[in-house]
XYZ file of N, CA and C in Angstrom:
450
model
N 0.850 -1.100 0.081
C 0.095 -0.165 -0.106
C 0.793 1.177 -0.024
N 0.572 2.054 -0.718
C 1.378 3.459 -0.947
C 0.168 4.703 -0.631
N 0.727 5.564 0.422
C -0.037 6.782 0.684
C 0.815 7.796 0.308
N 0.335 8.875 -0.320
C 1.291 9.946 -0.755
C 0.328 11.340 -0.946
N 1.185 12.322 -0.814
C 0.648 13.592 -1.193
C 1.152 13.964 -2.637
N 1.835 12.992 -3.227
C 2.365 13.540 -4.539
C 1.269 13.515 -5.668
N 1.379 14.058 -6.719
C 0.360 13.909 -7.709
C 1.084 12.762 -8.576
N 0.163 11.790 -8.642
C 0.270 10.482 -9.407
C -1.082 9.906 -9.956
N -1.328 10.261 -11.223
C -2.465 9.886 -11.943
C -2.309 10.079 -13.263
N -3.274 9.598 -14.017
C -3.536 9.838 -15.523
C -4.687 10.988 -15.582
N -4.202 12.082 -15.921
C -5.101 13.263 -16.099
C -6.164 13.020 -17.095
N -7.313 13.458 -17.094
C -8.418 13.505 -17.985
C -7.969 14.126 -19.474
N -7.008 15.003 -19.262
C -6.589 15.778 -20.532
C -5.610 14.746 -21.198
N -4.961 13.689 -20.539
C -4.016 12.871 -21.066
C -4.785 11.560 -21.608
N -5.625 11.037 -20.698
C -6.411 9.858 -20.971
C -7.984 10.410 -20.940
N -8.634 10.580 -22.032
C -9.877 11.349 -21.890
C -10.965 10.627 -21.141
N -11.054 9.229 -21.322
C -12.436 8.652 -20.740
C -12.036 8.162 -19.338
N -12.947 8.171 -18.258
C -12.898 7.618 -16.993
C -12.603 6.023 -17.010
N -13.399 5.485 -17.949
C -13.317 3.880 -18.204
C -11.950 3.564 -18.588
N -11.369 4.190 -19.533
C -10.085 3.925 -20.067
C -9.036 4.141 -18.926
N -9.202 5.215 -18.199
C -8.280 5.426 -17.078
C -8.447 4.257 -16.008
N -9.528 3.870 -15.789
C -9.659 2.826 -14.761
C -8.938 1.530 -15.375
N -9.102 1.308 -16.475
C -8.487 -0.033 -17.187
C -6.919 0.150 -17.052
N -6.425 1.302 -17.396
C -4.994 1.534 -17.257
C -4.473 1.360 -16.017
N -5.289 1.913 -14.787
C -4.786 1.798 -13.345
C -4.898 0.243 -13.083
N -5.718 -0.592 -13.401
C -5.814 -1.824 -13.038
C -4.599 -2.637 -13.873
N -4.359 -2.277 -15.030
C -3.422 -2.801 -15.783
C -2.027 -2.439 -14.983
N -1.701 -1.459 -14.813
C -0.479 -0.846 -14.091
C -0.386 -1.639 -12.764
N -1.385 -1.798 -11.912
C -1.486 -2.449 -10.805
C -1.080 -3.901 -10.928
N -1.281 -4.555 -11.956
C -0.855 -6.011 -12.278
C 0.483 -6.169 -12.636
N 1.287 -5.110 -13.131
C 2.536 -5.329 -13.627
C 3.539 -5.582 -12.494
N 4.658 -6.584 -12.853
C 5.497 -7.119 -11.857
C 6.939 -6.729 -12.219
N 7.236 -6.708 -13.427
C 8.664 -6.568 -13.892
C 9.007 -5.348 -14.604
N 10.251 -4.911 -14.559
C 10.738 -3.721 -15.289
C 10.327 -3.811 -16.837
N 10.402 -4.973 -17.249
C 10.156 -5.040 -18.681
C 8.641 -4.764 -19.045
N 7.846 -5.337 -18.140
C 6.423 -5.169 -18.216
C 5.902 -3.543 -18.162
N 6.777 -2.970 -17.069
C 6.464 -1.544 -16.920
C 6.924 -0.745 -18.109
N 8.073 -1.074 -18.767
C 8.765 -0.418 -19.920
C 7.683 -0.665 -21.077
N 7.128 -1.681 -21.344
C 6.120 -1.906 -22.340
C 4.987 -1.180 -22.394
N 4.397 -1.103 -20.881
C 3.292 -0.284 -20.653
C 3.689 1.178 -20.886
N 4.664 1.626 -20.603
C 5.227 3.000 -20.705
C 5.194 3.368 -22.315
N 5.833 2.452 -23.025
C 6.031 2.517 -24.500
C 4.425 2.744 -25.122
N 3.587 1.808 -24.721
C 2.173 1.787 -25.120
C 1.513 3.149 -24.806
N 1.811 3.623 -23.633
C 1.237 5.042 -23.487
C 1.726 6.065 -24.239
N 2.923 6.021 -24.471
C 3.639 6.991 -25.562
C 3.068 7.132 -26.860
N 2.950 5.756 -27.389
C 2.459 5.524 -28.674
C 0.992 5.897 -28.728
N 0.236 5.821 -27.847
C -1.098 5.961 -27.727
C -1.672 7.470 -27.466
N -0.953 7.995 -26.496
C -1.387 9.218 -25.983
C -0.470 10.314 -26.067
N 0.942 9.941 -26.411
C 1.870 11.029 -26.529
C 2.736 11.163 -25.226
N 3.598 12.200 -25.173
C 4.375 12.333 -23.952
C 3.814 12.178 -22.620
N 4.463 11.541 -21.634
C 3.712 11.348 -20.385
C 3.863 12.600 -19.568
N 2.737 13.092 -18.923
C 2.911 14.321 -18.017
C 3.683 13.723 -16.696
N 4.222 14.377 -15.966
C 4.852 14.096 -14.698
C 4.087 13.391 -13.692
N 2.821 13.718 -13.564
C 1.992 12.826 -12.559
C 1.914 11.368 -13.322
N 1.656 11.171 -14.393
C 1.818 9.945 -15.032
C 3.020 9.139 -14.838
N 4.038 9.780 -15.112
C 5.355 9.169 -14.864
C 5.529 8.794 -13.478
N 5.198 9.508 -12.460
C 5.181 9.192 -11.125
C 4.455 7.952 -10.688
N 3.321 8.096 -11.295
C 2.251 6.705 -11.291
C 3.027 5.457 -11.743
N 3.468 5.444 -12.888
C 4.336 4.425 -13.456
C 5.335 3.950 -12.622
N 6.066 4.802 -12.030
C 7.158 4.234 -11.215
C 6.744 3.745 -9.903
N 5.667 3.933 -9.544
C 5.188 3.185 -8.208
C 5.383 1.863 -8.428
N 5.246 1.144 -9.579
C 5.370 -0.280 -9.674
C 6.596 -0.750 -9.181
N 7.727 0.019 -9.441
C 9.185 -0.521 -8.920
C 9.216 -0.236 -7.456
N 8.610 0.863 -6.945
C 8.707 1.383 -5.608
C 7.888 0.182 -4.757
N 6.784 -0.356 -5.175
C 6.088 -1.269 -4.481
C 7.094 -2.591 -4.458
N 7.619 -3.021 -5.526
C 8.416 -4.039 -5.552
C 9.686 -4.091 -4.505
N 10.223 -2.788 -4.535
C 11.373 -2.584 -3.509
C 11.047 -2.437 -2.045
N 9.927 -1.830 -1.957
C 9.232 -1.889 -0.646
C 8.985 -3.274 -0.248
N 8.476 -4.206 -0.891
C 8.083 -5.478 -0.704
C 9.497 -6.361 0.003
N 10.503 -5.997 -0.844
C 11.886 -6.593 -0.508
C 12.280 -6.171 0.866
N 11.956 -4.762 1.121
C 12.220 -4.377 2.460
C 11.301 -4.584 3.687
N 10.358 -5.403 3.343
C 9.394 -5.636 4.371
C 8.391 -4.608 4.772
N 8.202 -3.712 3.704
C 7.255 -2.663 3.992
C 5.808 -3.196 3.658
N 4.945 -3.122 4.544
C 3.580 -3.359 4.399
C 2.843 -2.052 3.940
N 3.556 -1.051 4.076
C 2.900 0.308 3.809
C 4.132 1.261 3.556
N 3.958 2.148 2.449
C 4.981 3.103 2.269
C 4.036 4.613 2.169
N 4.611 5.434 3.049
C 4.032 6.831 3.004
C 5.154 7.871 2.349
N 4.568 8.445 1.429
C 5.420 9.512 0.735
C 4.703 10.923 1.033
N 5.039 11.622 2.115
C 4.439 12.869 2.297
C 5.456 13.792 2.840
N 5.192 15.094 2.524
C 5.995 16.081 3.159
C 7.434 15.912 2.923
N 7.716 15.615 1.726
C 9.221 15.312 1.232
C 9.888 14.187 2.143
N 9.126 13.275 2.723
C 9.619 12.254 3.511
C 9.099 10.943 2.925
N 9.775 9.859 3.226
C 9.322 8.391 2.970
C 9.444 7.742 4.209
N 8.181 7.154 4.588
C 8.290 6.083 5.633
C 7.793 4.783 5.317
N 8.631 3.800 5.634
C 8.275 2.392 5.406
C 7.773 1.910 6.721
N 6.705 1.268 6.708
C 6.126 0.570 7.816
C 6.328 -0.993 7.710
N 7.226 -1.459 8.438
C 7.744 -2.934 8.283
C 6.591 -3.765 8.709
N 6.782 -5.092 8.538
C 5.795 -6.038 8.945
C 5.487 -5.902 10.422
N 4.280 -6.194 10.717
C 3.674 -5.744 11.979
C 4.151 -6.803 13.142
N 4.248 -8.124 12.684
C 4.603 -9.095 13.645
C 6.133 -9.055 13.990
N 6.346 -8.655 15.200
C 7.715 -8.465 15.807
C 8.615 -9.695 15.764
N 7.905 -10.975 15.696
C 8.521 -12.156 15.442
C 8.876 -12.634 14.092
N 8.456 -11.934 13.197
C 8.651 -12.197 11.775
C 10.097 -12.442 11.445
N 10.412 -13.391 10.585
C 11.729 -13.770 10.005
C 12.340 -12.561 9.243
N 11.482 -11.695 8.968
C 12.129 -10.501 8.136
C 13.133 -9.801 9.133
N 12.959 -9.611 10.452
C 13.760 -8.835 11.347
C 15.053 -9.547 11.623
N 15.331 -10.747 10.809
C 16.558 -11.369 10.854
C 17.171 -11.499 9.429
N 16.453 -10.784 8.773
C 16.964 -10.958 7.072
C 18.072 -10.189 6.733
N 18.488 -10.329 5.583
C 19.530 -9.428 4.879
C 18.864 -8.048 4.696
N 17.782 -7.929 4.222
C 17.122 -6.767 3.943
C 16.930 -5.702 5.162
N 16.523 -6.422 6.214
C 16.451 -5.544 7.542
C 17.901 -5.153 7.881
N 18.853 -5.985 7.865
C 20.266 -5.656 8.223
C 20.753 -4.652 7.268
N 20.360 -4.497 5.943
C 20.754 -3.470 5.047
C 20.031 -2.045 5.717
N 18.889 -2.213 6.095
C 18.249 -0.976 6.569
C 19.030 -0.493 7.873
N 19.388 -1.328 8.617
C 20.107 -1.058 10.013
C 21.379 -0.496 9.556
N 22.160 -0.997 8.826
C 23.507 -0.556 8.284
C 23.316 0.857 7.606
N 22.326 1.070 6.874
C 22.126 2.242 6.108
C 21.914 3.517 7.118
N 20.973 3.017 8.052
C 20.372 4.056 9.113
C 21.669 4.351 9.945
N 22.560 3.416 10.364
C 23.515 3.646 11.308
C 24.550 4.574 10.701
N 24.729 4.770 9.368
C 25.828 5.400 8.772
C 25.376 6.762 8.244
N 23.793 6.958 8.028
C 23.176 8.135 7.697
C 22.154 8.711 8.685
N 22.757 8.893 9.798
C 21.884 9.406 11.089
C 21.277 10.661 10.767
N 21.738 11.548 9.974
C 20.926 12.683 9.636
C 19.977 12.682 8.643
N 20.008 11.750 7.653
C 19.181 11.479 6.633
C 17.901 10.643 6.919
N 18.165 9.767 7.996
C 16.923 8.722 8.135
C 16.931 8.426 9.643
N 15.987 7.731 9.961
C 16.066 7.062 11.420
C 15.139 5.845 11.442
N 15.351 4.928 12.150
C 14.441 3.727 12.626
C 13.790 4.285 13.865
N 12.560 3.902 13.783
C 11.666 4.305 15.038
C 10.359 3.585 15.066
N 9.813 3.832 16.135
C 8.329 3.048 16.346
C 7.328 4.091 16.166
N 6.429 3.907 15.172
C 5.315 4.821 14.862
C 4.123 4.050 15.051
N 3.195 4.450 15.935
C 1.869 3.913 16.183
C 2.245 2.391 16.485
N 3.134 2.084 17.261
C 3.357 0.861 17.909
C 3.997 -0.097 16.716
N 4.521 0.376 15.504
C 5.088 -0.403 14.399
C 6.456 0.100 14.149
N 7.289 -0.690 13.819
C 8.717 -0.386 13.393
C 8.664 0.174 12.090
N 9.261 1.500 12.117
C 9.365 2.116 10.714
C 10.678 2.664 10.347
N 10.996 3.142 9.097
C 12.125 3.646 8.639
C 11.854 4.925 8.013
N 12.187 5.960 8.478
C 12.039 7.451 8.030
C 13.067 8.000 7.402
N 12.880 8.398 6.106
C 13.984 9.005 5.401
C 13.411 10.414 4.956
N 14.334 11.274 5.085
C 14.025 12.737 4.822
C 14.442 13.090 3.416
N 14.026 14.109 2.992
C 14.331 14.772 1.512
C 14.030 13.757 0.467
N 12.974 12.987 0.444
C 12.355 12.287 -0.636
C 11.143 13.036 -1.219
N 11.396 13.487 -2.285
C 10.569 14.524 -3.118
C 9.755 13.968 -4.261
N 10.028 12.597 -4.458
C 9.169 12.125 -5.585
C 9.339 10.562 -5.589
N 8.521 9.825 -6.138
C 8.662 8.366 -6.346
C 9.911 7.968 -6.923
N 10.349 8.696 -7.813
C 11.723 8.489 -8.319
C 12.814 8.497 -7.227
N 12.866 9.652 -6.395
C 13.915 9.632 -5.306
C 13.785 8.395 -4.506
N 12.499 8.100 -4.197
C 12.208 6.953 -3.172
C 12.712 5.609 -3.901
N 12.615 5.450 -5.305
C 12.995 4.162 -5.859
C 14.482 4.321 -5.869
N 15.242 5.361 -6.193
C 16.505 5.465 -6.260
C 17.270 5.029 -4.838
N 16.616 5.813 -3.918
C 17.286 5.480 -2.538
C 17.059 3.902 -2.111
N 15.877 3.366 -2.363
C 15.704 1.923 -2.058
C 16.640 0.930 -2.798
N 16.889 1.422 -4.168
C 17.985 0.612 -5.098
C 19.240 0.593 -4.372
N 19.734 1.935 -3.828
C 20.977 2.056 -3.198
C 21.094 1.208 -1.975
N 20.044 1.316 -1.205
C 19.949 0.460 0.096
C 20.031 -0.979 -0.234
N 19.660 -1.411 -1.335
C 19.813 -2.863 -1.697
C 21.383 -3.072 -1.947
N 22.173 -2.203 -2.216
C 23.641 -2.470 -2.265
C 24.421 -2.370 -1.036
N 23.869 -1.872 0.113
C 24.585 -1.844 1.242
C 24.854 -3.094 1.953
N 25.895 -3.385 2.478
C 26.218 -4.703 3.254
C 25.506 -4.642 4.529
N 24.776 -5.800 4.733
C 24.071 -5.836 6.046
C 24.857 -5.955 7.180
N 24.177 -5.568 8.391
C 24.970 -5.667 9.764
C 25.351 -7.173 10.010
């Protein structure tokens, strides 16, 4: 689940009919690989022309969801130039002993001014500052995947 204050949608000026927009949203939600996303983007370009920024951001959400899943995020919030990952709610989950969680801990311990691990509403979260777009969030999580775990 992604919650955001960013503009991420297909505007009616870009995709004229609401039924067509709904079909595109559903199709986008079903994509799983970078190749599928790129094919979807190319079809959008061929059919409707250059993608407006809110549409680009929406398409980038597919990769963000996949990266969030790798990092055990049940929910990702992108608001007020921050990203917060809400980790799996079960504190006994094997996720907390995983390589991915170790990468988060390593990153957080080296980048104390850019992010922090904390409890939020009784859940473990990872808060990162200066994340202004889905693209920023995706790049950050891709870099995080390269970190050596604790």
